[in-house]
mmCIF file of C-alpha atoms in Angstrom:
data_model
loop_
_atom_site.group_PDB
_atom_site.id
_atom_site.type_symbol
_atom_site.label_atom_id
_atom_site.label_comp_id
_atom_site.label_asym_id
_atom_site.label_seq_id
_atom_site.Cartn_x
_atom_site.Cartn_y
_atom_site.Cartn_z
ATOM 1 C CA LEU I 876 17.697 9.589 114.091
ATOM 2 C CA HIS I 877 15.527 6.550 114.770
ATOM 3 C CA ASP I 878 12.519 6.272 117.029
ATOM 4 C CA ALA I 879 13.142 4.381 120.251
ATOM 5 C CA LEU I 880 11.224 1.129 120.469
ATOM 6 C CA PRO I 881 9.913 -0.023 123.828
ATOM 7 C CA ILE I 882 11.607 -3.186 125.050
ATOM 8 C CA SER I 883 9.499 -5.579 127.070
ATOM 9 C CA LYS I 884 11.120 -6.899 130.212
ATOM 10 C CA GLU I 885 8.435 -9.554 130.504
ATOM 11 C CA LYS I 886 9.790 -13.095 130.446
ATOM 12 C CA PRO I 887 8.493 -15.527 127.833
ATOM 13 C CA GLN I 888 6.008 -18.158 128.960
ATOM 14 C CA GLU I 889 6.308 -21.939 128.700
ATOM 15 C CA ALA I 890 3.497 -24.411 127.978
ATOM 16 C CA GLU I 891 2.745 -27.887 126.688
ATOM 17 C CA VAL I 892 0.893 -28.264 123.383
ATOM 18 C CA LEU I 893 -2.417 -30.067 123.999
ATOM 19 C CA ALA I 894 -3.846 -29.936 120.464
ATOM 20 C CA VAL I 895 -2.914 -28.728 116.983
ATOM 21 C CA GLY I 896 -4.887 -27.909 113.884
ATOM 22 C CA PRO I 897 -4.222 -29.315 110.413
ATOM 23 C CA GLY I 898 -2.187 -26.328 109.174
ATOM 24 C CA THR I 899 -2.605 -24.918 105.683
ATOM 25 C CA GLU I 900 -0.949 -25.302 102.308
ATOM 26 C CA ASP I 901 1.076 -22.168 103.076
ATOM 27 C CA GLU I 902 1.899 -23.017 106.696
ATOM 28 C CA LYS I 903 2.596 -26.640 107.610
ATOM 29 C CA MET I 904 2.279 -27.543 111.288
ATOM 30 C CA GLU I 905 5.712 -27.842 112.869
ATOM 31 C CA VAL I 906 4.562 -28.418 116.455
ATOM 32 C CA LYS I 907 2.872 -31.538 117.720
ATOM 33 C CA VAL I 908 0.871 -32.581 120.759
ATOM 34 C CA GLY I 909 3.164 -32.966 123.757
ATOM 35 C CA ASP I 910 5.783 -30.419 122.583
ATOM 36 C CA LYS I 911 6.943 -27.959 125.228
ATOM 37 C CA VAL I 912 6.992 -24.452 123.739
ATOM 38 C CA ILE I 913 8.044 -20.925 124.696
ATOM 39 C CA PHE I 914 5.881 -17.989 123.659
ATOM 40 C CA SER I 915 5.601 -14.287 124.361
ATOM 41 C CA LYS I 916 3.648 -13.388 127.499
ATOM 42 C CA TYR I 917 1.136 -11.510 125.364
ATOM 43 C CA GLY I 918 0.903 -14.137 122.605
ATOM 44 C CA GLY I 919 -2.333 -16.009 122.007
ATOM 45 C CA THR I 920 -5.800 -15.693 123.475
ATOM 46 C CA GLU I 921 -6.514 -16.888 127.000
ATOM 47 C CA LEU I 922 -9.725 -18.724 127.789
ATOM 48 C CA LYS I 923 -11.212 -20.744 130.613
ATOM 49 C CA TYR I 924 -13.011 -23.992 129.752
ATOM 50 C CA GLY I 925 -14.233 -26.640 132.181
ATOM 51 C CA GLY I 926 -12.515 -24.865 135.037
ATOM 52 C CA GLU I 927 -9.113 -25.023 133.283
ATOM 53 C CA ASP I 928 -7.110 -22.148 131.764
ATOM 54 C CA TYR I 929 -5.975 -22.516 128.135
ATOM 55 C CA ILE I 930 -4.231 -20.363 125.537
ATOM 56 C CA ILE I 931 -5.105 -20.578 121.853
ATOM 57 C CA MET I 932 -2.358 -19.280 119.581
ATOM 58 C CA SER I 933 -1.095 -19.307 116.060
ATOM 59 C CA GLN I 934 2.030 -21.347 115.382
ATOM 60 C CA ARG I 935 3.807 -18.155 114.329
ATOM 61 C CA ASP I 936 3.422 -16.816 117.912
ATOM 62 C CA ILE I 937 5.589 -19.661 119.271
ATOM 63 C CA LEU I 938 9.168 -18.532 119.873
ATOM 64 C CA ALA I 939 10.783 -21.961 120.371
ATOM 65 C CA VAL I 940 10.193 -25.653 120.973
ATOM 66 C CA ILE I 941 12.054 -26.982 124.024
ATOM 67 C CA GLU I 942 13.700 -30.356 123.576
#
């Protein structure tokens, strides 16, 4: 018998990439400024700067790039 895993009914979120870092030797950046992305509702870290809301997240937290 397996343990039941909770399933989130939260819908993924959509955002536009405003900035990207340089990546690393192990993880090349696959997203670029201007990409529209989908990410988990609880992915990343929310912050407010200059009266605007932003989310900082690792590339691995992005579920998809929308074309």
